[in-house]
XYZ file of C-alpha atoms in Angstrom:
446
model
C 118.890 70.870 114.364
C 118.752 72.411 110.909
C 115.365 74.009 111.720
C 116.815 75.439 114.932
C 119.770 76.923 113.018
C 117.457 78.623 110.481
C 115.314 80.050 113.295
C 118.383 81.473 115.048
C 119.590 83.008 111.786
C 116.225 84.722 111.193
C 116.240 86.129 114.715
C 119.770 87.475 114.167
C 118.858 89.106 110.839
C 115.733 90.626 112.345
C 117.727 92.009 115.266
C 120.326 93.471 112.897
C 117.574 95.012 110.764
C 115.922 96.582 113.766
C 119.283 97.862 114.952
C 120.055 99.349 111.540
C 116.612 100.906 111.391
C 117.139 102.420 114.833
C 120.479 103.869 113.781
C 118.923 105.296 110.636
C 116.143 106.881 112.672
C 118.680 108.319 115.122
C 120.704 109.750 112.231
C 117.562 111.225 110.684
C 116.534 112.759 113.984
C 120.000 114.123 114.774
C 119.844 117.871 115.286
C 122.564 120.130 113.936
C 123.195 123.052 116.263
C 124.756 126.167 114.832
C 125.908 129.231 116.741
C 125.393 132.846 115.701
C 127.376 135.578 117.428
C 125.740 138.970 117.125
C 125.793 142.509 118.568
C 122.028 143.094 118.546
C 120.648 144.644 121.715
C 117.509 146.548 122.694
C 114.834 146.362 120.015
C 117.241 144.654 117.608
C 118.123 142.114 120.281
C 114.486 141.203 120.808
C 113.986 140.997 117.048
C 117.002 138.684 116.724
C 115.623 136.405 119.439
C 112.231 136.295 117.719
C 113.895 135.519 114.373
C 115.769 132.566 115.855
C 112.683 131.245 117.640
C 110.709 131.422 114.397
C 113.432 129.544 112.509
C 113.874 126.882 115.184
C 110.131 126.163 115.322
C 109.588 126.047 111.551
C 112.370 125.481 109.017
C 114.818 124.435 111.693
C 112.408 121.879 113.114
C 111.731 120.490 109.650
C 115.399 120.258 108.705
C 116.639 119.315 112.188
C 118.627 122.488 112.684
C 118.695 124.568 115.837
C 120.252 128.018 116.009
C 121.813 129.322 119.188
C 122.071 133.095 119.110
C 124.745 134.511 121.397
C 124.942 138.229 122.165
C 128.631 139.119 122.333
C 128.507 142.829 123.071
C 128.866 145.719 120.651
C 130.098 145.194 117.096
C 133.687 145.874 118.073
C 133.429 143.381 120.956
C 132.156 140.704 118.581
C 135.079 141.353 116.251
C 137.602 141.289 119.098
C 136.365 137.906 120.314
C 136.215 136.404 116.834
C 139.687 137.742 115.957
C 141.202 136.199 119.078
C 140.106 132.755 117.907
C 140.923 133.358 114.234
C 144.479 134.273 115.201
C 144.929 131.184 117.386
C 145.862 127.703 116.245
C 142.572 126.229 117.475
C 139.542 127.469 115.556
C 136.986 124.896 116.692
C 135.549 127.498 119.099
C 134.562 129.777 116.233
C 130.835 130.341 115.794
C 129.269 129.078 112.582
C 127.969 132.586 111.867
C 129.120 135.964 113.083
C 127.504 139.348 112.508
C 130.029 142.150 111.969
C 130.038 145.720 110.707
C 132.159 147.298 107.979
C 135.053 148.072 110.316
C 135.746 144.331 110.555
C 136.155 143.547 106.880
C 139.942 143.839 106.659
C 140.331 141.605 109.704
C 138.297 138.771 108.273
C 138.257 139.230 104.488
C 141.349 137.123 103.705
C 141.124 134.672 106.599
C 141.279 131.006 105.575
C 138.348 130.214 107.883
C 135.977 132.556 106.088
C 133.447 130.786 103.880
C 132.297 133.210 101.192
C 128.536 133.524 101.352
C 128.422 133.655 97.561
C 129.835 130.085 97.464
C 127.093 128.838 99.802
C 124.461 130.560 97.675
C 125.797 129.021 94.453
C 125.868 125.546 96.002
C 122.149 125.984 96.706
C 121.377 127.540 93.283
C 120.220 130.619 95.174
C 119.839 133.686 92.963
C 121.701 136.543 94.644
C 119.838 139.005 92.418
C 117.145 138.752 95.114
C 119.422 140.828 97.329
C 119.356 144.577 96.679
C 122.304 145.592 94.535
C 123.573 148.362 96.828
C 123.422 145.999 99.811
C 125.135 143.194 97.884
C 127.916 145.469 96.669
C 128.370 146.782 100.196
C 129.861 143.437 101.159
C 131.507 142.504 97.869
C 135.272 142.283 97.616
C 136.980 141.809 94.252
C 133.593 140.988 92.685
C 132.694 138.284 95.202
C 130.061 138.629 97.931
C 131.891 137.486 101.025
C 129.051 137.878 103.571
C 125.296 138.324 103.560
C 123.984 141.867 104.192
C 121.553 141.678 107.080
C 121.271 144.729 109.328
C 121.580 147.225 106.481
C 120.940 150.909 106.942
C 121.355 154.341 105.400
C 121.618 157.749 106.961
C 118.749 160.249 107.261
C 118.012 163.759 108.490
C 115.735 163.715 111.537
C 114.023 167.005 112.300
C 111.662 168.449 114.882
C 108.660 169.304 112.733
C 106.924 171.118 115.569
C 109.939 173.437 115.863
C 109.983 173.856 112.081
C 106.313 174.901 112.120
C 106.914 177.353 114.968
C 109.819 178.924 113.045
C 107.839 179.061 109.820
C 110.133 176.616 108.006
C 108.216 174.685 105.369
C 110.863 172.335 103.934
C 113.754 170.275 105.218
C 117.176 171.544 104.044
C 118.629 169.873 100.940
C 122.206 171.200 101.140
C 124.651 172.193 103.880
C 124.095 175.866 102.985
C 120.370 175.411 103.541
C 121.092 173.433 106.705
C 123.095 176.365 108.106
C 120.264 178.778 107.326
C 117.569 176.581 108.842
C 119.686 175.731 111.905
C 120.183 179.403 112.687
C 116.402 179.946 112.599
C 115.834 177.010 114.963
C 118.400 178.068 117.558
C 116.954 179.345 120.822
C 118.567 181.126 123.780
C 117.342 182.143 127.211
C 117.361 185.614 128.773
C 121.049 185.262 129.645
C 122.023 184.280 126.141
C 122.551 180.620 126.967
C 121.601 178.267 124.150
C 118.542 176.246 125.081
C 118.103 174.651 121.669
C 120.692 174.108 118.960
C 119.609 173.941 115.354
C 121.805 170.947 114.511
C 124.238 168.623 116.295
C 127.006 166.544 114.772
C 130.750 165.973 114.544
C 131.296 164.116 111.250
C 132.827 160.659 111.298
C 133.630 158.117 108.616
C 129.990 157.307 107.969
C 128.804 160.840 107.241
C 131.934 161.697 105.261
C 131.597 158.687 102.976
C 128.415 160.368 101.768
C 129.378 164.051 101.948
C 132.636 163.377 100.116
C 131.398 160.446 98.056
C 128.558 162.359 96.402
C 130.937 164.954 94.921
C 132.318 164.889 91.366
C 129.678 162.393 90.332
C 131.171 159.657 92.509
C 134.240 159.946 94.755
C 135.986 157.538 97.074
C 137.829 158.484 100.235
C 140.643 156.049 99.432
C 142.130 154.387 96.402
C 140.961 150.907 95.396
C 137.344 152.116 95.577
C 137.329 152.539 99.345
C 139.090 149.177 99.716
C 136.587 147.067 97.779
C 139.069 146.129 95.037
C 142.277 145.933 97.071
C 144.111 147.236 100.117
C 143.963 151.047 100.284
C 147.330 152.746 100.062
C 146.306 156.387 100.368
C 143.350 158.714 100.818
C 142.108 160.672 97.825
C 140.074 163.397 99.520
C 142.876 165.959 99.765
C 144.185 165.704 96.218
C 140.695 165.746 94.659
C 139.494 168.597 96.890
C 136.359 166.914 98.231
C 137.420 167.286 101.874
C 138.311 170.972 101.505
C 134.965 171.645 99.844
C 133.118 169.879 102.653
C 135.115 171.536 105.463
C 134.458 174.970 103.958
C 130.727 174.317 104.180
C 131.110 172.922 107.691
C 132.977 175.967 108.965
C 130.189 178.172 107.610
C 127.645 176.072 109.487
C 129.661 176.363 112.702
C 129.885 180.141 112.219
C 126.098 180.392 112.652
C 126.617 179.287 116.290
C 123.644 176.982 115.879
C 125.764 173.810 115.579
C 126.478 171.783 118.715
C 129.626 169.661 118.543
C 127.979 166.606 120.011
C 129.679 163.215 119.670
C 127.377 160.974 121.708
C 123.709 160.479 122.637
C 122.387 162.467 119.700
C 119.148 160.515 119.941
C 118.658 161.714 123.506
C 119.500 165.322 122.628
C 116.999 165.233 119.773
C 114.243 163.492 121.736
C 114.597 165.926 124.651
C 114.197 168.898 122.286
C 117.673 170.303 123.004
C 118.603 169.832 119.322
C 116.199 170.392 116.432
C 118.015 168.352 113.753
C 120.385 165.390 113.672
C 121.557 162.933 111.046
C 121.334 159.292 112.074
C 120.903 155.780 110.746
C 117.581 154.432 109.595
C 118.078 151.812 112.283
C 117.463 154.574 114.851
C 114.005 155.326 113.490
C 112.059 152.940 115.691
C 114.093 153.921 118.756
C 113.743 157.670 118.167
C 110.034 157.270 117.554
C 109.744 155.555 120.911
C 111.926 158.146 122.684
C 110.080 161.170 121.287
C 106.642 159.750 121.958
C 104.085 162.549 121.858
C 106.540 165.210 123.092
C 106.591 166.774 119.632
C 106.049 165.819 116.013
C 109.160 164.729 114.179
C 109.856 163.831 110.568
C 112.685 162.517 108.419
C 114.147 163.734 105.139
C 116.910 162.654 102.763
C 120.462 163.206 103.984
C 121.486 166.764 102.975
C 123.891 167.084 100.056
C 127.154 168.902 100.526
C 126.192 171.463 97.854
C 124.059 171.930 94.759
C 126.657 170.265 92.534
C 126.582 167.026 94.474
C 124.693 164.210 92.840
C 123.112 163.088 96.091
C 122.710 159.516 97.181
C 123.841 157.527 100.176
C 125.776 154.354 100.793
C 124.719 151.271 102.717
C 125.882 151.014 106.306
C 125.145 148.547 109.041
C 126.449 145.019 109.094
C 126.427 141.565 107.568
C 126.527 137.903 108.558
C 129.728 135.957 107.859
C 130.029 132.154 107.696
C 133.061 130.600 109.366
C 134.669 127.185 109.089
C 135.092 125.768 112.596
C 135.544 122.185 111.439
C 131.978 121.148 112.289
C 130.835 120.829 108.685
C 127.755 122.944 109.510
C 128.005 125.241 106.488
C 124.827 123.895 104.892
C 122.810 124.311 108.097
C 124.234 127.793 108.616
C 123.222 128.752 105.084
C 119.664 127.562 105.738
C 119.399 130.037 108.597
C 120.973 132.883 106.584
C 118.559 132.202 103.741
C 115.651 132.235 106.196
C 116.823 135.434 107.936
C 117.085 137.284 104.633
C 113.899 135.915 103.096
C 111.258 138.398 101.966
C 108.919 137.687 104.871
C 111.543 137.714 107.616
C 113.139 140.896 106.284
C 109.742 142.580 106.576
C 109.460 141.463 110.209
C 113.057 142.562 110.914
C 112.505 145.928 109.207
C 109.357 146.747 111.180
C 110.951 145.727 114.470
C 114.278 147.512 113.994
C 114.173 150.122 111.225
C 116.905 148.416 109.165
C 115.746 148.374 105.556
C 114.885 145.035 103.905
C 117.758 143.608 101.836
C 115.498 141.227 99.933
C 113.969 142.830 96.837
C 110.866 140.656 97.108
C 109.975 142.250 100.444
C 109.123 145.466 98.604
C 106.332 143.779 96.644
C 104.603 142.229 99.654
C 101.141 143.730 100.314
C 101.998 143.822 104.027
C 105.052 145.946 103.281
C 103.076 148.399 101.160
C 100.487 148.681 103.944
C 103.276 149.270 106.455
C 104.698 152.146 104.399
C 101.296 153.745 104.029
C 100.833 153.658 107.802
C 104.466 154.665 108.513
C 105.654 156.956 105.711
C 108.899 157.819 107.564
C 110.278 154.399 106.639
C 109.718 155.037 102.951
C 112.050 158.052 102.890
C 115.148 155.971 103.528
C 114.168 153.342 101.004
C 113.463 155.845 98.233
C 116.715 157.618 99.029
C 118.642 154.385 98.689
C 116.913 153.338 95.476
C 117.769 156.759 93.998
C 121.444 156.420 94.978
C 124.370 155.192 92.950
C 124.901 151.600 94.193
C 128.649 152.023 93.612
C 128.809 154.567 96.432
C 130.148 152.150 99.021
C 131.519 152.131 102.540
C 135.201 152.345 103.383
C 137.211 149.229 104.247
C 140.399 150.375 105.893
C 142.863 149.208 108.518
C 142.680 150.962 111.892
C 139.056 151.830 111.168
C 138.333 153.006 114.703
C 141.460 155.202 114.851
C 140.428 156.757 111.547
C 136.922 157.316 112.890
C 138.281 159.322 115.806
C 140.979 161.022 113.705
C 138.279 162.503 111.484
C 136.235 163.688 114.444
C 139.170 165.201 116.331
C 140.594 166.783 113.169
C 137.320 168.544 112.364
C 136.865 169.647 115.978
C 140.398 171.025 115.981
C 139.660 173.023 112.842
C 136.667 174.644 114.535
C 138.124 175.269 117.978
C 141.608 176.372 116.808
C 140.353 178.218 113.744
C 142.452 176.206 111.278
C 141.771 176.450 107.563
C 140.013 173.667 105.620
C 143.233 173.179 103.615
C 145.344 172.750 106.768
C 142.820 170.325 108.238
C 142.455 168.284 105.064
C 146.233 167.977 104.681
C 146.685 166.960 108.335
C 144.002 164.272 107.987
C 145.622 162.997 104.808
C 148.981 162.665 106.568
C 147.585 160.937 109.651
C 145.335 158.464 107.851
C 147.960 157.605 105.226
C 150.309 156.701 108.078
C 147.835 154.018 109.218
C 147.784 152.584 105.699
C 151.592 152.606 105.461
C 151.909 150.772 108.758
C 149.291 148.214 107.730
C 150.954 147.520 104.366
C 154.381 147.230 106.025
C 153.011 144.534 108.341
C 151.567 142.622 105.394
C 155.035 142.072 103.868
């Protein structure tokens, strides 16, 4: 009887051990799934899919993490969907990661569900000095990096080199005065006087103005609190410091050459078709424009023109960043693993080549493959050199009603040109309108 009891006990212990081992194996094999909402489409969309597949089959497989990338429309659509959940009482439907542009910062910056990327980096002893300073500062609020720069870009001058050669123009313009002169030489008309090719096309928005105004007086901000990076903006500065009037004076002179087309959309198409000889656009458009132009003509890129000879030059970082959100799943560590992978030196090289966004990881720039890429594709090096030569404190604008301000600037400048208003009148009107958005925002915060 005693022998039978001992045998039964051994069987029970063995069964329990096997059960425990099975549970341990199941726990070890458990896969953590994280979601990433993004606005990447076209070439960037394909690159995002490839990035996720690479992670899932390598680091993700090793660490039992799977990323689900979900395209949620354009950047503003992604923000709208994320905001709807952030403002509700149930936040479990939030993605673990969301990719947003600068217009979203005020909507998410102070939200309790935001997990500062700098905190995740510190928990992993990750040295943020690996991230380019200008890119890191572009998403830093009150000296803390709240998201990880990812699809970072700057702005460039794209020009039709074939048209330049035909017109006998040897160099790309370096100032708006030079731009006006060159544009007038590139303009073409038919026998009836109809313009068949404009020299330049643009209606300035927030992005261009952050540079054209920001590069004046050494370093200027459009709003107080350093464009919103050290606190909520309360007023614009461009009227009282004269940077807007100076810019608008140059812009009116450009318009007076009748070689400027007031084009607000599809600038890439206008440039690729040959209807416009020069545009300014993001580095992220480089791969797309290259594809659109094909062998129709030779094009080149140059640094973004300065507003005048006194300007110090330099550009700010645009594009977007990846934010980590607390949805109650406890997936922060897994989400960080993917962010770290996506911004690693190797993956930033792949992302850069596929999309045109510049690498945010400093180590990418020392990779032999990157140096070979620049030698074969010198256009890409222009943007990078321009950024490295820029003041990293020249940063984008974080303001409430960002999209209304975007269109206010465009419509205000168009009104100046079409109704022949003075730069002073236009600058003052823009100051009044944009300050009203700030006043309303601050009133709602009380």
